[in-house]
mmCIF file of C-alpha atoms in Angstrom:
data_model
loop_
_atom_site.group_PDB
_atom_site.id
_atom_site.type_symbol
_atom_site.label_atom_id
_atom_site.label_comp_id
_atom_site.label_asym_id
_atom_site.label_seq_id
_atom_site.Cartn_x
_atom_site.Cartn_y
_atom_site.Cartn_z
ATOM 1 C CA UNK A 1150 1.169 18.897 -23.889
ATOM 2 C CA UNK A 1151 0.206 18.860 -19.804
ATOM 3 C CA UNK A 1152 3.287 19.895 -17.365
ATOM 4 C CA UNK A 1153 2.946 18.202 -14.886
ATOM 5 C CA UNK A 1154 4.408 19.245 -11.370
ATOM 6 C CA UNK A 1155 7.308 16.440 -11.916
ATOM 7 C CA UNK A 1156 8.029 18.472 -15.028
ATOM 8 C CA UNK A 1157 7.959 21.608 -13.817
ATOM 9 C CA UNK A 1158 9.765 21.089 -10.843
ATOM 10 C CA UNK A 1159 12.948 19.855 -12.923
ATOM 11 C CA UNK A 1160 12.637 22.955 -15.122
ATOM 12 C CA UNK A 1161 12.719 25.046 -11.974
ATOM 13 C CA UNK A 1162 16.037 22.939 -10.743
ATOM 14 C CA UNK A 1163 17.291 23.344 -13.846
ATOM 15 C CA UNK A 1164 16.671 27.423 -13.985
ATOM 16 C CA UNK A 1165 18.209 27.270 -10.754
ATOM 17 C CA UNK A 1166 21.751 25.557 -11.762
ATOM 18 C CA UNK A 1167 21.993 27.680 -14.453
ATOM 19 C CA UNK A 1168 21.726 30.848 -12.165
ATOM 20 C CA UNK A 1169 24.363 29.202 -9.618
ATOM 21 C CA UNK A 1170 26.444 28.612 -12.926
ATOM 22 C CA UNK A 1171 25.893 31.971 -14.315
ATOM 23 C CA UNK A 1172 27.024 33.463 -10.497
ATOM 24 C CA UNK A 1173 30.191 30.957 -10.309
ATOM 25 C CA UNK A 1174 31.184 32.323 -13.718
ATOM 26 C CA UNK A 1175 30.633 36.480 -13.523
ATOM 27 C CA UNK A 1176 32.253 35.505 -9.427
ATOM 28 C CA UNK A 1177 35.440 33.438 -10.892
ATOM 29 C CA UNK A 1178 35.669 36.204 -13.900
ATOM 30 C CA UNK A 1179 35.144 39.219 -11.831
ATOM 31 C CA UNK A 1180 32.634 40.536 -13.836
ATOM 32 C CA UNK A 1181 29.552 43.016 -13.247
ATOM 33 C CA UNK A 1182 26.501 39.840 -12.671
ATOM 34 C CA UNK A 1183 24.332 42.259 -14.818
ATOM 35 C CA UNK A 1184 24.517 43.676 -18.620
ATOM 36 C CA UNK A 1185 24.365 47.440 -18.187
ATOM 37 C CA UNK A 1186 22.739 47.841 -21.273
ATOM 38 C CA UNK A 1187 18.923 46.182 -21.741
ATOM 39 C CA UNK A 1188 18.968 43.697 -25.360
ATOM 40 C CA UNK A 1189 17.669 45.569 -27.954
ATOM 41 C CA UNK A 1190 15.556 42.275 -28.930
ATOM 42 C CA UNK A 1191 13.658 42.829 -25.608
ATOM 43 C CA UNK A 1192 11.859 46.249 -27.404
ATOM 44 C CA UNK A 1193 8.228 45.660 -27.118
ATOM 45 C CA UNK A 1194 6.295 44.932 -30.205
ATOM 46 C CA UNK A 1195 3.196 46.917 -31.381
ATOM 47 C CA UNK A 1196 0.576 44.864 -29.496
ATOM 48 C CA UNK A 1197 2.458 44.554 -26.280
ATOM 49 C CA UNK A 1198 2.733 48.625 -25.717
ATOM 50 C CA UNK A 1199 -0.940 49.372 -27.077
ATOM 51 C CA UNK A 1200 -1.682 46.977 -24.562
ATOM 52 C CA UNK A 1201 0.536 48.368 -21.735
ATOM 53 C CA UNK A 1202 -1.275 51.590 -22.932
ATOM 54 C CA UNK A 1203 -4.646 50.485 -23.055
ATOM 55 C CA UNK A 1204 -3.822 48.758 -19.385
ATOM 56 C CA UNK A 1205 -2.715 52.007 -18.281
ATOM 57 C CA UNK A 1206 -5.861 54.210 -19.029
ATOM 58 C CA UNK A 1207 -8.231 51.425 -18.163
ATOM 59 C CA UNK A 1208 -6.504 51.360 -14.652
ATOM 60 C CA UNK A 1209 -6.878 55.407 -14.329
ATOM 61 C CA UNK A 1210 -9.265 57.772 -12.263
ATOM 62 C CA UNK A 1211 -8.980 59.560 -15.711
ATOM 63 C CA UNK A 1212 -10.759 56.381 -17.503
ATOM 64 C CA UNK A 1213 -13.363 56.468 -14.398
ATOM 65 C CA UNK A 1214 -14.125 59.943 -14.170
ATOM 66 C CA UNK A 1215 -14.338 60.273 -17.990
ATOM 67 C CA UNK A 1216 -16.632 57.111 -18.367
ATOM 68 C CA UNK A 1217 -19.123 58.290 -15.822
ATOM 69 C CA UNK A 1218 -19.044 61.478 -17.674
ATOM 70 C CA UNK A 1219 -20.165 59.807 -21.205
ATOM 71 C CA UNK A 1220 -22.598 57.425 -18.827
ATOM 72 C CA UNK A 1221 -24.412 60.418 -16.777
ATOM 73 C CA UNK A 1222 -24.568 61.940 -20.311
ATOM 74 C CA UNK A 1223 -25.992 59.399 -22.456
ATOM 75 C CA UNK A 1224 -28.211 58.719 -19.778
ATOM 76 C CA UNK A 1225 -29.536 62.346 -19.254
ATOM 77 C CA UNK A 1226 -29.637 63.544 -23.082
ATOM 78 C CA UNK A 1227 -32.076 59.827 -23.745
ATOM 79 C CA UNK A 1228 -33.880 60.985 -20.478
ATOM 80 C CA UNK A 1229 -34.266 65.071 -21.593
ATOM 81 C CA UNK A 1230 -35.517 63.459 -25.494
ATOM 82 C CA UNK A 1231 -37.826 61.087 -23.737
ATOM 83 C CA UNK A 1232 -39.353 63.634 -21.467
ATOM 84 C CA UNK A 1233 -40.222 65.961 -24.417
ATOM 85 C CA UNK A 1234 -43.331 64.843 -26.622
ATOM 86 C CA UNK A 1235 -42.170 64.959 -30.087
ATOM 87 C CA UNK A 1236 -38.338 63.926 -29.820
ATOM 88 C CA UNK A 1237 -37.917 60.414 -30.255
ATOM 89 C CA UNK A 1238 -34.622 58.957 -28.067
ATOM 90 C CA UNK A 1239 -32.055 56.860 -29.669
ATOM 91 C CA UNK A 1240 -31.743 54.575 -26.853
ATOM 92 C CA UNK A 1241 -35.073 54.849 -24.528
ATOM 93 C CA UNK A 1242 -35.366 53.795 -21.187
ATOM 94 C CA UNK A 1243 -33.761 50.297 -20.946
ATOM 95 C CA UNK A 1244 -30.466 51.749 -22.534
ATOM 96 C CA UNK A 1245 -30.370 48.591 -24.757
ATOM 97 C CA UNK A 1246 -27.628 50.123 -26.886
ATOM 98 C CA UNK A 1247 -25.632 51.440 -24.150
ATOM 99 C CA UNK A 1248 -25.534 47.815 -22.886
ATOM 100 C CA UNK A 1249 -24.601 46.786 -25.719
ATOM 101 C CA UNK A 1250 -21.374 49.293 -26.108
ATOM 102 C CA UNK A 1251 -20.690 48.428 -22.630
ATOM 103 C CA UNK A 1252 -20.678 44.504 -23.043
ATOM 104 C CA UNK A 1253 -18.341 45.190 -26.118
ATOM 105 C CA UNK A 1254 -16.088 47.861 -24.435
ATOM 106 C CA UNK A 1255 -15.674 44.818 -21.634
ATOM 107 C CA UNK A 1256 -14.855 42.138 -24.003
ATOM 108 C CA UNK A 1257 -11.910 43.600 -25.953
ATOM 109 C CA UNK A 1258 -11.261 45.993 -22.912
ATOM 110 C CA UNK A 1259 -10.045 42.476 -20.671
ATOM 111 C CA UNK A 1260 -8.654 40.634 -22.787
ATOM 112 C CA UNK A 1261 -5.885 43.168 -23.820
ATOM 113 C CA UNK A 1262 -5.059 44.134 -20.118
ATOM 114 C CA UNK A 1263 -4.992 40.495 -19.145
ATOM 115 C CA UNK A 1264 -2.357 40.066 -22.227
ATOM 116 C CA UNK A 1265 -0.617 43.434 -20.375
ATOM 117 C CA UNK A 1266 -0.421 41.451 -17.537
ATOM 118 C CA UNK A 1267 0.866 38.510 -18.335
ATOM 119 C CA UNK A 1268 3.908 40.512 -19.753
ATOM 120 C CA UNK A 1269 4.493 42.413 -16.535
ATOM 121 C CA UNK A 1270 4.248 39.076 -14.929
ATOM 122 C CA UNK A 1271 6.968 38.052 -17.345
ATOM 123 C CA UNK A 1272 8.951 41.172 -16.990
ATOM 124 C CA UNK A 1273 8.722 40.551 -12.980
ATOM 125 C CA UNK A 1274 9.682 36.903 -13.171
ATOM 126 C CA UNK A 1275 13.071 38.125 -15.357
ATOM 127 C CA UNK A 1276 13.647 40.814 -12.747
ATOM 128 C CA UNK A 1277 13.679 38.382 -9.597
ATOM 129 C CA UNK A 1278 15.434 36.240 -11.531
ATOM 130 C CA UNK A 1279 18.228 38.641 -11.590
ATOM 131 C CA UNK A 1280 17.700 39.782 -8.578
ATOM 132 C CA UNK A 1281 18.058 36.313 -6.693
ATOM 133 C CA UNK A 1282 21.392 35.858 -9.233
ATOM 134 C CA UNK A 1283 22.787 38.930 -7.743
ATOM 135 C CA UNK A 1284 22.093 38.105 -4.013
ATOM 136 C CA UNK A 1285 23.812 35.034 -4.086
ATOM 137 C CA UNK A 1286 26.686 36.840 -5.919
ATOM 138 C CA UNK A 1287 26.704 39.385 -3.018
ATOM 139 C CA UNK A 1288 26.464 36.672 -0.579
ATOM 140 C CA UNK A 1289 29.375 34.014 -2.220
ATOM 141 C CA UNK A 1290 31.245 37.760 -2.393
ATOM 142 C CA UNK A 1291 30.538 38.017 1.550
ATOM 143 C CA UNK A 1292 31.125 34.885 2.739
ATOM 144 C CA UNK A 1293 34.623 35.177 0.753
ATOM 145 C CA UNK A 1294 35.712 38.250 2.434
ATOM 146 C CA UNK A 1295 34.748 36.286 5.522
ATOM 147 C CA UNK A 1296 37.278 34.217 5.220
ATOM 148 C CA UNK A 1297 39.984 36.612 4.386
ATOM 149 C CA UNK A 1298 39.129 38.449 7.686
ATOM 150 C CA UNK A 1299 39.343 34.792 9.625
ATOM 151 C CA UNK A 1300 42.935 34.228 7.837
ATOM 152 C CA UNK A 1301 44.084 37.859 8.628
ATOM 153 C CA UNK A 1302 42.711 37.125 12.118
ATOM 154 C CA UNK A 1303 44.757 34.027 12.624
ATOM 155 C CA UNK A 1304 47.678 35.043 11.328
ATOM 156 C CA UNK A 1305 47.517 37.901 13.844
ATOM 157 C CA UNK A 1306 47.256 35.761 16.075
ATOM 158 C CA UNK A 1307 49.845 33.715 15.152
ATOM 159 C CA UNK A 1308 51.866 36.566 14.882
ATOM 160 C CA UNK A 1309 51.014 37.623 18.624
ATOM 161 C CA UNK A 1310 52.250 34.074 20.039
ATOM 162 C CA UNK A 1311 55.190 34.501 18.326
ATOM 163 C CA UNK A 1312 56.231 37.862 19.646
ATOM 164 C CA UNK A 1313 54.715 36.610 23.249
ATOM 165 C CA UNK A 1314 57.247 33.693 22.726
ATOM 166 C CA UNK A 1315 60.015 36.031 21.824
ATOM 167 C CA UNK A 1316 59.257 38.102 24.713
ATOM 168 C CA UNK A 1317 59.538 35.738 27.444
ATOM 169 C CA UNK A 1318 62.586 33.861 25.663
ATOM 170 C CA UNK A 1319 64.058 37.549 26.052
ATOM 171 C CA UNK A 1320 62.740 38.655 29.626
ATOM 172 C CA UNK A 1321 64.105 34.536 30.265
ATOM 173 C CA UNK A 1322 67.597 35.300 29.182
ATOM 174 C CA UNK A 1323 67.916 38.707 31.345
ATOM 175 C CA UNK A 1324 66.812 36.877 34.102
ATOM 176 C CA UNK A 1325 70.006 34.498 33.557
ATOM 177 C CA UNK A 1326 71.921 37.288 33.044
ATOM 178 C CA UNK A 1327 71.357 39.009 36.288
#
């Protein structure tokens, strides 16, 4: 099945109501937006932290430095037998086999840090996800105490024309009574 950007658009409008929805709810409920505790059904499997792993060490100086190492060596022990007369090399000049453990190194190697990945990518959608349902909590929360302060501000002023009022209705009746 093809999504097409009709289709995906309306899923995204539809993620979106749900997150106002969500924020109206935890807002009206005053409730934390966020669980503080992650769901235990969210524990990576087997495959998805040997590929984090894998990801990890393939992305290291460590993985670099130690893969030159076996390189430069393989390379200089098939050089040192080739050099002498009688020793025969087990991979001679073209390095045919090391080629060979390199091209297969490559293809299981990319795969399983493209699958590592895509689950960060996942774990990084789920965490802007929250964090844009959080920001519009703080912001509804904002905009709410906005209005409180515009209330408290008119009814000081209210309050202020009514003692100005009260003031010259007093300072008025002195004046009659001198």
């Amino acid at each position: 099945m093809r999504t097409t950007r009709k289709d995906y658009l309306a899923h995204i409008e539809e993620l979106q109501k749900r997150s106002d929805d969500t924020v109206a709810k935890h807002i009206a409920e005053r409730r934390a937006l966020t669980p503080s505790q992650p769901d235990p059904e969210d524990d990576p499997t087997f495959g998805q932290r040997a590929a984090d792993a894998v990801a990890r060490f393939g992305g290291s100086w460590t993985f670099i430095m130690l893969f030159a190492l076996v390189l430069v060596c393989w390379v200089a022990l098939n050089s040192f037998l080739l050099t002498r007369g009688g020793a025969k090399p087990f991979d001679p000049y073209p390095y045919i086999l090391l080629n060979l453990f390199l091209s297969m190194l490559a293809s299981i190697q990319a795969p399983v840090i493209l699958m590592s990945q895509n689950r960060q990518g996942e774990i990084d959608r789920l965490n802007a996800q929250n964090d844009y349902e959080i920001n519009l909590k703080a912001e509804l929360e904002i905009m709410a105490l906005h209005e409180k302060m515009d209330g408290f501000k008119q009814q000081l002023l209210d309050m202020q024309h009514e003692q100005l009022r009260l003031l010259n209705a007093l300072c008025a009746d002195n004046k009659v009574a001198t």
